[in-house]
């Protein structure tokens, strides 16, 4: 009973609790084959936000101690490529209708995401400067990133649930690209020459963008322009299967966001080169310095030097095509009693350079007629774990829900490293309740195969 969105994305990371909210139209974004009972569901609005930072974690710093040694300790522990990801989604409208020949749904969403892969050589050189470079030939690779914003119009279809418990579903998505930026082939290496006893690094790479660069008299670029004129066309596809084994066990598997966007509007495409040197953290922050001192001097950390071979384009580049990043989601649920359910999720999000694996376990309780509560724990690598909570409220046809993974990061402003949160509101007809009196949450209702094969007539 509820509402939501997904990060899929280009979806950067998965919200592992959300797929276990059964009676929510927006769960079809995570698996278009997952059945729910409502004849008609209208989305009044929902939102998703996901964030992950694998390098600089606020909990690593204590303001009561000098900043310099704490930063140096974090940088020295950065020994492999790490990622910084963000994904956001706002569902502007949604409608889902159950008929005798299956469920038909349509949704309109605004989506955005950004993904960056940061190699350890980069942070070590930037923050340690000469101390890191001296005595070795620095080579920086695997510094990549991409950010995009686009509108999605999704048309979904779900087959009637078969007598054997299987159901299938898919989404065809029309995408309108608003803005994109891609950094690729970025390489940096030290030169023999120095300036003021500081080693020079020469960097090169390629930068492509669409919708965000303007040349000559074409200066009408604005946020409003980007939102209203997403004339970079793309297509996407979601596919899912769902299997209700019996009144207890159910399984789901989906492949999401397989597709592309053809970027044609205001295309910027340039090879770039630069020479720069890092003064090192110790040159701008005193041994007893704090964040305020860092903020005052951060501009002096990296010093640019002329690189005459670099040329900026004076005209627009050729169109280019970028795939949206797909994700895989698997779920399993067991209905222990009419009130209590346990489950597990596995997610894989494609990412720059390498993907991200996540797994979560959860329990769901129907706490009476009006309330459904969830709790779970998720794992994204050995250093990314967290408690997840969810709450759904039923007020007649009005459904309100919110879920969040890693909620302790939300409550602790000194440790905000990863979060995935959903919230939204739906109208569902006919009126139903969590205690099973209207069809939800009962082993004879939602989880009963005999009920699921029933088709509604209007």
C-alpha positions as a printed Julia matrix, in Angstrom:
458×3 Matrix{Float64}:
   0.0     0.0     0.0
   2.13    2.85   -0.89
   4.18    4.66   -3.53
   7.72    5.27   -4.77
  10.5     5.37   -7.25
  13.75    3.69   -8.02
  17.27    4.57   -8.61
  17.87    2.24  -11.09
  19.7     3.96  -13.14
  21.03    5.06  -14.34
  20.39    4.11  -11.33
  23.11    4.13   -9.08
  22.37    2.05   -6.19
  19.37    0.01   -5.17
  16.96    0.6    -2.31
  16.75   -2.93   -0.95
  13.73   -2.52    1.33
  11.36   -0.98   -1.15
  10.69   -4.0    -3.43
   9.08   -5.81   -0.46
   6.2    -3.33   -0.24
   3.73   -5.41   -2.23
   0.71   -3.2    -2.79
   2.46   -0.24   -4.37
   2.15    0.78   -7.99
   5.74    2.07   -8.12
   7.16   -1.34   -7.14
   6.56   -2.15  -10.82
   9.59    0.06  -11.46
  11.7    -2.53   -9.65
   9.97   -5.6   -11.14
   7.2    -5.03  -13.72
   5.99   -8.63  -13.2
   5.21   -8.34   -9.47
   1.42   -8.62   -8.9
  -0.59   -6.44   -6.58
  -4.32   -6.43   -5.98
  -5.53   -2.92   -6.73
  -7.91   -2.55   -9.66
  -6.91    1.1   -10.11
  -3.9     2.92   -8.66
  -3.16    6.61   -9.19
   0.25    8.03   -8.21
  -0.07   11.48   -6.69
   3.69   11.95   -6.52
   6.75   10.17   -5.19
  10.48   10.68   -4.96
  13.71    8.75   -4.57
  17.23    9.84   -3.65
  20.35    7.7    -3.4
  23.89    8.68   -2.48
  27.11    6.81   -1.83
  30.63    8.08   -1.12
  33.27    5.37   -0.76
  36.2     7.7    -0.03
  35.61   10.71    2.2
  33.22    9.79    4.98
  32.18   12.46    7.42
  32.42   10.01   10.27
  36.16    9.76    9.67
  36.69   13.29   11.01
  36.53   14.54   14.55
  36.3    18.35   14.8
  37.94   18.25   18.23
  41.23   17.05   16.72
  43.56   18.62   14.11
  42.31   18.11   10.56
  45.63   17.47    8.78
  46.54   14.05   10.23
  42.95   12.85    9.88
  42.79   13.72    6.17
  46.21   12.2     5.53
  45.11    8.97    7.23
  42.01    8.72    5.03
  43.98    9.4     1.85
  46.67    6.83    2.66
  43.95    4.23    3.25
  42.52    4.9    -0.22
  44.3     2.02   -1.95
  41.88    0.99   -4.7
  39.44    2.64   -7.11
  36.43    3.97   -5.2
  33.13    5.43   -6.37
  31.01    8.46   -5.61
  27.43    7.99   -6.84
  24.23    9.99   -6.77
  20.81    9.16   -8.24
  17.49   10.93   -7.95
  14.0    10.41   -9.3
  10.68   12.25   -9.07
   7.57   10.46  -10.29
   5.29   13.16  -11.65
   2.33   10.99  -12.62
   1.37    7.33  -12.63
  -1.69    5.24  -13.43
  -2.13    1.46  -13.19
  -5.28   -0.46  -14.19
  -5.98   -4.19  -13.78
  -8.08   -5.79  -16.53
  -9.0    -9.33  -17.54
  -6.11   -9.43  -20.01
  -3.46   -8.11  -17.63
  -2.28   -4.96  -15.89
  -1.54   -1.79  -17.86
   0.46    1.07  -16.35
   1.9     4.39  -17.45
   4.32    6.64  -15.58
   6.12    9.94  -16.15
   9.33   10.58  -14.21
  12.18   13.05  -13.98
  15.51   11.26  -13.39
  19.1    12.3   -12.78
  22.29   10.53  -11.78
  26.03   11.04  -11.45
  28.77    8.41  -11.1
  32.48    8.92  -10.61
  35.33    6.44  -10.22
  38.31    7.87   -8.36
  41.69    6.04   -8.37
  43.91    6.12   -5.26
  46.8     7.74   -7.15
  44.62   10.78   -7.79
  43.65   11.49   -4.19
  47.12   10.62   -2.89
  48.8    13.06   -5.24
  46.26   15.87   -4.79
  46.33   15.75   -1.0
  49.91   14.65   -0.35
  51.66   16.4    -3.24
  55.42   15.92   -3.51
  55.43   13.58   -0.55
  53.58   11.01   -2.64
  55.27   11.62   -6.01
  58.9    11.84   -4.87
  60.88    8.71   -5.75
  58.27    7.27   -8.13
  56.78    7.88  -11.54
  53.15    8.7   -10.89
  50.62    7.38  -13.39
  46.91    8.05  -12.79
  44.34    6.03  -14.73
  40.72    4.96  -14.21
  39.55    8.49  -13.45
  36.14    8.48  -15.11
  32.74    9.99  -14.58
  29.34   10.63  -16.07
  26.3    12.69  -15.13
  22.95   12.96  -16.88
  19.38   14.17  -16.52
  16.41   12.94  -18.54
  12.63   12.56  -18.64
  11.15    9.05  -18.74
   7.71    8.02  -20.02
   7.16    4.34  -19.23
   4.45    2.05  -20.64
   4.18   -1.21  -18.64
   2.3    -4.44  -19.12
   1.95   -7.4   -16.77
   0.41  -10.71  -17.74
  -2.42  -12.22  -15.68
  -0.97  -14.55  -13.05
  -0.97  -18.1   -14.41
  -2.47  -21.1   -12.62
   1.09  -22.35  -12.01
   1.99  -19.14  -10.13
   4.09  -17.43  -12.83
   3.66  -13.86  -14.04
   5.68  -11.81  -16.51
   6.02   -8.11  -17.13
   7.9    -5.49  -19.08
   8.26   -1.76  -19.59
   8.96    0.19  -22.76
  10.42    3.56  -21.84
  10.7     6.66  -23.99
  13.55    8.88  -22.8
  14.13   12.57  -23.38
  17.69   13.58  -22.56
  18.14   17.01  -20.97
  21.83   17.13  -20.14
  24.85   14.8   -20.13
  28.54   15.0   -19.37
  31.17   12.27  -19.78
  34.81   12.25  -18.72
  36.81    9.4   -20.31
  40.4     8.39  -21.04
  41.73   10.63  -18.29
  45.42    9.93  -17.66
  47.99   11.78  -15.61
  51.74   11.27  -15.2
  54.64   13.15  -13.6
  57.14   15.13  -15.62
  60.82   15.47  -14.85
  60.61   19.23  -14.59
  59.58   20.99  -11.41
  58.39   24.44  -10.42
  59.28   25.76   -6.99
  60.51   22.26   -6.05
  57.06   20.86   -6.84
  56.66   18.09   -9.41
  54.53   18.82  -12.46
  51.82   16.4   -13.56
  50.61   16.33  -17.15
  47.02   15.21  -17.61
  44.98   14.47  -20.71
  41.52   13.13  -21.46
  38.3    13.57  -23.36
  35.23   15.52  -22.32
  31.86   15.1   -24.03
  28.67   16.86  -23.07
  25.24   17.62  -24.46
  22.76   20.29  -23.53
  25.09   22.16  -21.19
  27.56   24.03  -23.45
  26.73   27.04  -25.65
  28.88   28.6   -28.38
  28.65   31.87  -30.29
  25.24   33.56  -30.24
  23.46   30.44  -28.93
  23.33   31.66  -25.35
  19.77   30.78  -24.33
  20.88   27.89  -22.13
  19.01   27.73  -18.84
  17.55   25.17  -16.45
  14.11   25.95  -17.87
  15.37   25.3   -21.38
  16.83   21.95  -20.39
  13.61   20.81  -18.72
  11.26   21.94  -21.48
  13.28   20.8   -24.49
  14.67   17.32  -23.92
  15.18   16.73  -27.66
  17.75   13.94  -27.21
  15.73   10.8   -27.84
  16.31    7.42  -26.21
  14.67    4.09  -25.48
  14.78    1.83  -22.43
  13.45   -1.58  -21.48
  12.66   -3.34  -18.19
  11.95   -7.07  -17.97
  10.76   -9.12  -15.0
   9.44  -12.49  -13.87
   7.65  -13.4   -10.65
   6.85  -16.83   -9.22
   4.38  -17.49   -6.4
   5.42  -21.0    -5.3
   2.63  -21.44   -2.77
   0.89  -19.48   -0.02
   4.28  -18.99    1.67
   7.12  -18.58   -0.85
   7.55  -16.15   -3.74
  10.48  -15.15   -5.94
  11.15  -12.25   -8.29
  13.87  -11.38  -10.81
  14.16   -8.29  -13.0
  16.59   -6.64  -15.41
  16.14   -2.86  -15.48
  17.23    0.1   -17.58
  18.54   -1.63  -20.67
  18.71    1.16  -23.21
  20.38    4.28  -24.58
  20.02    8.0   -25.26
  21.19    9.65  -28.46
  22.68   13.0   -27.45
  22.43   15.64  -30.19
  21.71   18.99  -28.56
  24.59   21.41  -27.86
  27.24   18.69  -28.14
  30.66   19.59  -26.77
  33.46   17.17  -27.68
  37.09   17.98  -26.95
  40.38   16.35  -26.16
  42.03   18.26  -23.35
  45.42   18.55  -21.75
  46.68   20.32  -18.65
  49.72   20.66  -16.46
  49.32   21.19  -12.77
  51.07   20.69   -9.47
  49.79   20.01   -5.98
  51.15   21.93   -3.05
  50.0    19.14   -0.77
  47.69   19.38    2.19
  50.48   20.25    4.59
  51.23   23.42    2.57
  47.76   24.93    3.05
  46.72   23.63    6.49
  48.77   24.02    9.65
  49.35   21.0    11.93
  46.57   22.27   14.22
  44.33   23.58   11.43
  40.58   23.0    11.19
  37.91   22.92    8.47
  37.68   26.7     8.44
  41.37   27.03    7.61
  40.98   24.41    4.88
  38.05   26.3     3.35
  40.07   29.53    3.31
  43.03   27.96    1.51
  41.59   25.13   -0.61
  42.06   27.21   -3.77
  45.85   27.04   -3.3
  45.98   23.23   -3.19
  46.29   22.69   -6.96
  48.14   25.16   -9.17
  47.42   25.15  -12.94
  50.16   25.78  -15.46
  49.78   26.74  -19.14
  49.3    23.93  -21.65
  49.24   25.62  -25.09
  48.33   22.46  -27.01
  44.84   22.45  -25.49
  42.2    23.91  -27.78
  38.57   24.55  -26.89
  36.04   23.88  -29.66
  34.37   26.86  -31.3
  31.5    24.88  -32.78
  29.27   22.01  -31.77
  30.51   18.43  -32.04
  28.91   15.37  -33.58
  26.03   13.51  -31.86
  26.97   10.57  -29.63
  25.14    7.68  -28.0
  25.42    6.61  -24.36
  23.85    3.58  -22.71
  21.9     4.08  -19.52
  23.37    1.93  -16.77
  21.37   -1.29  -16.22
  20.72   -3.05  -12.93
  19.67   -6.52  -11.82
  17.36   -7.19   -8.87
  16.37  -10.49   -7.25
  13.97  -10.97   -4.32
  12.66  -13.83   -2.22
   9.87  -13.6     0.39
   8.32  -16.0     2.89
   4.9   -15.33    4.48
   5.41  -16.67    8.02
   1.9   -15.71    9.17
  -0.93  -13.4     8.17
   0.87  -10.58    9.95
   4.54  -11.38    9.47
   6.79  -11.78    6.41
  10.56  -12.11    5.92
  12.54  -11.52    2.77
  15.88  -11.0     1.06
  17.08   -8.84   -1.86
  20.12   -8.98   -4.1
  21.0    -6.09   -6.42
  23.71   -5.43   -8.96
  24.12   -1.92  -10.37
  26.32   -1.42  -13.42
  28.8     1.35  -12.8
  31.82    3.16  -14.17
  34.64    0.58  -14.44
  32.98   -2.04  -12.27
  29.58   -2.84  -10.82
  28.25   -2.63   -7.31
  26.79   -5.62   -5.47
  24.3    -5.21   -2.63
  22.36   -7.66   -0.48
  19.73   -7.07    2.18
  17.5    -8.96    4.58
  14.22   -7.66    5.97
  11.08   -8.37    7.99
   7.62   -6.89    7.43
   4.81   -6.6     9.98
   1.16   -5.76    9.33
   0.47   -3.86   12.54
  -3.29   -3.65   12.38
  -5.62   -2.17    9.82
  -3.8     1.06    9.03
  -0.04    0.43    9.45
   2.61   -1.72    7.82
   6.19   -1.58    9.13
   9.48   -2.87    7.69
  12.97   -3.25    9.07
  16.07   -4.66    7.41
  19.83   -4.64    7.08
  21.81   -4.11    3.89
  25.37   -4.85    2.84
  27.26   -3.07    0.06
  30.82   -4.19    0.53
  32.56   -4.69    3.83
  32.48   -0.98    4.73
  28.94   -0.13    3.61
  26.31   -1.66    5.87
  23.28   -0.15    7.48
  19.89   -0.45    9.1
  16.82    0.14    6.94
  13.31    1.12    8.05
  10.0     1.56    6.29
   6.47    2.63    7.19
   3.25    2.52    5.19
  -0.05    4.08    6.25
  -3.53    3.39    4.84
  -6.24    6.03    5.15
  -9.05    4.58    3.08
  -8.02    5.01   -0.56
  -5.06    7.2     0.41
  -1.69    5.43    0.8
   1.41    7.12    2.22
   4.79    5.45    2.55
   8.45    6.1     3.26
  11.44    3.76    3.3
  15.15    4.38    3.8
  18.22    2.17    3.81
  21.06    3.13    6.17
  18.82    5.36    8.27
  21.53    5.89   10.88
  23.36    8.01    8.3
  20.29   10.25    8.12
  20.21   10.78   11.88
  23.96   11.39   12.26
  25.13   14.53   10.48
  28.77   13.54   11.09
  28.37   10.29    9.12
  26.51   10.63    5.84
  28.18    8.15    3.5
  25.33    6.22    1.9
  21.56    6.48    1.79
  18.68    5.28   -0.41
  15.28    6.73    0.46
  11.79    6.52   -1.1
   8.6     8.4    -0.25
   5.27    8.94   -1.93
   1.47    9.02   -2.0
  -1.05    6.96   -4.0
  -4.8     6.63   -4.38
  -5.95    2.99   -4.63
  -9.37    1.62   -5.46
 -11.17   -0.27   -4.02
 -10.4     0.68   -0.4
  -8.24   -1.95    1.31
  -6.5    -2.45    4.64
  -3.3    -4.11    5.91
  -5.07   -6.58    8.19
  -6.5    -8.49    5.21
 -10.06   -7.26    5.58
  -9.78   -5.6     2.2
  -7.38   -8.03    0.58
  -3.91   -6.89    1.76
  -1.36   -8.76    3.81
  -3.33  -11.95    4.3
  -2.23  -15.44    3.45
  -5.69  -15.81    1.95
  -5.33  -12.49    0.14
  -2.14  -11.09   -1.35
  -0.09  -14.24   -0.89
  -2.72  -16.72   -2.03
  -2.19  -18.15   -5.5
  -5.88  -18.96   -5.74
  -6.72  -15.28   -5.35
  -4.04  -14.09   -7.7
  -5.42  -15.95  -10.69
  -8.72  -14.12  -10.3
  -9.41  -11.48  -12.96
 -11.47   -8.42  -12.21
 -14.4    -7.27  -14.32
 -15.41   -3.65  -14.39
